[in-house]
Amino acid sequence: MEFNEKYTVSIQGIDFTLSKSQIEFDGPNYFTTCFLGDFRESSTRRVELSRDPDLFRIVLSYLSGYTVLPLNERVIPATMSQEAALLNLRADAEFYQLDG
């Protein structure tokens, strides 16, 4: 088994590279289903999504094992209030099937 497995999540044209340990964090989740299951993405190691890339940066920090709440002002997308960012982050957590 390869220890340096990389997976690409493309969010509205912005590519994010995730390691296997990141996709397995808080699993099972959307990423383990896509990349480690019987879906096409498991062979291409790439998935394209229509989500918010700025919010995904927060999700990526979480998948790296960092505490992301409370949100720091600097990570809140410019187009969102803090309240909207929290609501949208919760919606993304549900979409990605993350429990933490």
CSV table of C-alpha atoms in Angstrom, one decimal:
chain,number,residue,atom,x,y,z
A,1,MET,CA,0.0,0.0,0.0
A,2,GLU,CA,1.2,3.5,-0.8
A,3,PHE,CA,1.8,5.8,2.2
A,4,ASN,CA,1.8,9.0,0.2
A,5,GLU,CA,-1.6,8.7,-1.4
A,6,LYS,CA,-3.0,12.1,-2.6
A,7,TYR,CA,-6.6,13.0,-3.6
A,8,THR,CA,-7.8,16.1,-5.3
A,9,VAL,CA,-11.0,17.9,-4.4
A,10,SER,CA,-11.8,20.6,-6.9
A,11,ILE,CA,-14.2,23.3,-5.5
A,12,GLN,CA,-15.4,25.7,-8.2
A,13,GLY,CA,-12.2,25.2,-10.1
A,14,ILE,CA,-9.8,25.5,-7.2
A,15,ASP,CA,-7.9,22.3,-6.5
A,16,PHE,CA,-7.2,21.1,-3.0
A,17,THR,CA,-4.9,18.2,-2.4
A,18,LEU,CA,-5.8,15.9,0.5
A,19,SER,CA,-3.8,13.0,2.0
A,20,LYS,CA,-5.4,9.7,2.9
A,21,SER,CA,-5.2,10.6,6.6
A,22,GLN,CA,-7.1,13.8,5.9
A,23,ILE,CA,-9.9,12.0,4.1
A,24,GLU,CA,-10.1,9.4,6.8
A,25,PHE,CA,-10.3,11.9,9.6
A,26,ASP,CA,-13.8,11.9,11.1
A,27,GLY,CA,-14.7,9.0,8.8
A,28,PRO,CA,-16.7,7.5,7.5
A,29,ASN,CA,-17.6,10.6,5.5
A,30,TYR,CA,-18.2,11.9,2.0
A,31,PHE,CA,-14.5,11.6,1.1
A,32,THR,CA,-14.1,8.0,2.3
A,33,THR,CA,-17.2,7.1,0.4
A,34,CYS,CA,-15.9,8.7,-2.8
A,35,PHE,CA,-12.3,7.9,-2.7
A,36,LEU,CA,-12.2,4.6,-0.8
A,37,GLY,CA,-15.5,3.1,-2.1
A,38,ASP,CA,-16.6,1.7,-5.4
A,39,PHE,CA,-17.2,5.1,-7.1
A,40,ARG,CA,-15.4,6.4,-10.2
A,41,GLU,CA,-13.6,8.9,-8.0
A,42,SER,CA,-11.7,6.1,-6.2
A,43,SER,CA,-9.8,5.3,-9.4
A,44,THR,CA,-9.4,9.0,-10.6
A,45,ARG,CA,-8.7,10.3,-7.1
A,46,ARG,CA,-10.5,13.5,-8.1
A,47,VAL,CA,-13.9,14.9,-7.3
A,48,GLU,CA,-15.4,18.2,-8.5
A,49,LEU,CA,-17.9,20.0,-6.3
A,50,SER,CA,-19.9,23.1,-6.3
A,51,ARG,CA,-19.3,24.3,-2.8
A,52,ASP,CA,-17.6,27.4,-1.4
A,53,PRO,CA,-13.8,27.2,-1.7
A,54,ASP,CA,-13.3,29.6,1.2
A,55,LEU,CA,-15.4,27.5,3.5
A,56,PHE,CA,-13.5,24.4,2.3
A,57,ARG,CA,-10.3,25.9,3.5
A,58,ILE,CA,-11.8,25.7,7.0
A,59,VAL,CA,-13.0,22.2,6.4
A,60,LEU,CA,-9.5,21.3,5.3
A,61,SER,CA,-8.0,22.7,8.5
A,62,TYR,CA,-10.5,20.5,10.4
A,63,LEU,CA,-9.5,17.4,8.4
A,64,SER,CA,-5.9,18.2,9.3
A,65,GLY,CA,-6.8,17.8,13.0
A,66,TYR,CA,-7.0,21.5,13.9
A,67,THR,CA,-9.7,23.2,16.0
A,68,VAL,CA,-11.6,25.5,13.7
A,69,LEU,CA,-14.3,26.9,16.1
A,70,PRO,CA,-14.8,29.6,17.2
A,71,LEU,CA,-14.1,31.0,13.7
A,72,ASN,CA,-11.3,33.5,13.4
A,73,GLU,CA,-12.4,36.7,11.6
A,74,ARG,CA,-9.6,36.2,9.0
A,75,VAL,CA,-11.1,32.9,7.8
A,76,ILE,CA,-14.6,34.2,7.3
A,77,PRO,CA,-15.4,34.6,3.6
A,78,ALA,CA,-15.6,38.3,2.6
A,79,THR,CA,-19.1,37.7,1.3
A,80,MET,CA,-20.5,36.3,4.5
A,81,SER,CA,-21.2,37.6,8.0
A,82,GLN,CA,-19.9,35.5,10.9
A,83,GLU,CA,-23.4,34.1,11.5
A,84,ALA,CA,-23.8,33.2,7.8
A,85,ALA,CA,-20.4,31.6,7.7
A,86,LEU,CA,-21.3,29.4,10.7
A,87,LEU,CA,-24.6,28.4,9.1
A,88,ASN,CA,-22.9,27.6,5.8
A,89,LEU,CA,-20.1,25.8,7.5
A,90,ARG,CA,-22.6,23.6,9.3
A,91,ALA,CA,-24.4,22.9,5.9
A,92,ASP,CA,-21.0,21.9,4.4
A,93,ALA,CA,-20.2,19.7,7.4
A,94,GLU,CA,-23.5,17.9,6.8
A,95,PHE,CA,-22.8,17.6,3.1
A,96,TYR,CA,-19.3,16.2,3.8
A,97,GLN,CA,-20.9,13.9,6.5
A,98,LEU,CA,-18.5,15.2,9.2
A,99,ASP,CA,-19.6,14.8,12.8
A,100,GLY,CA,-16.9,16.8,14.6
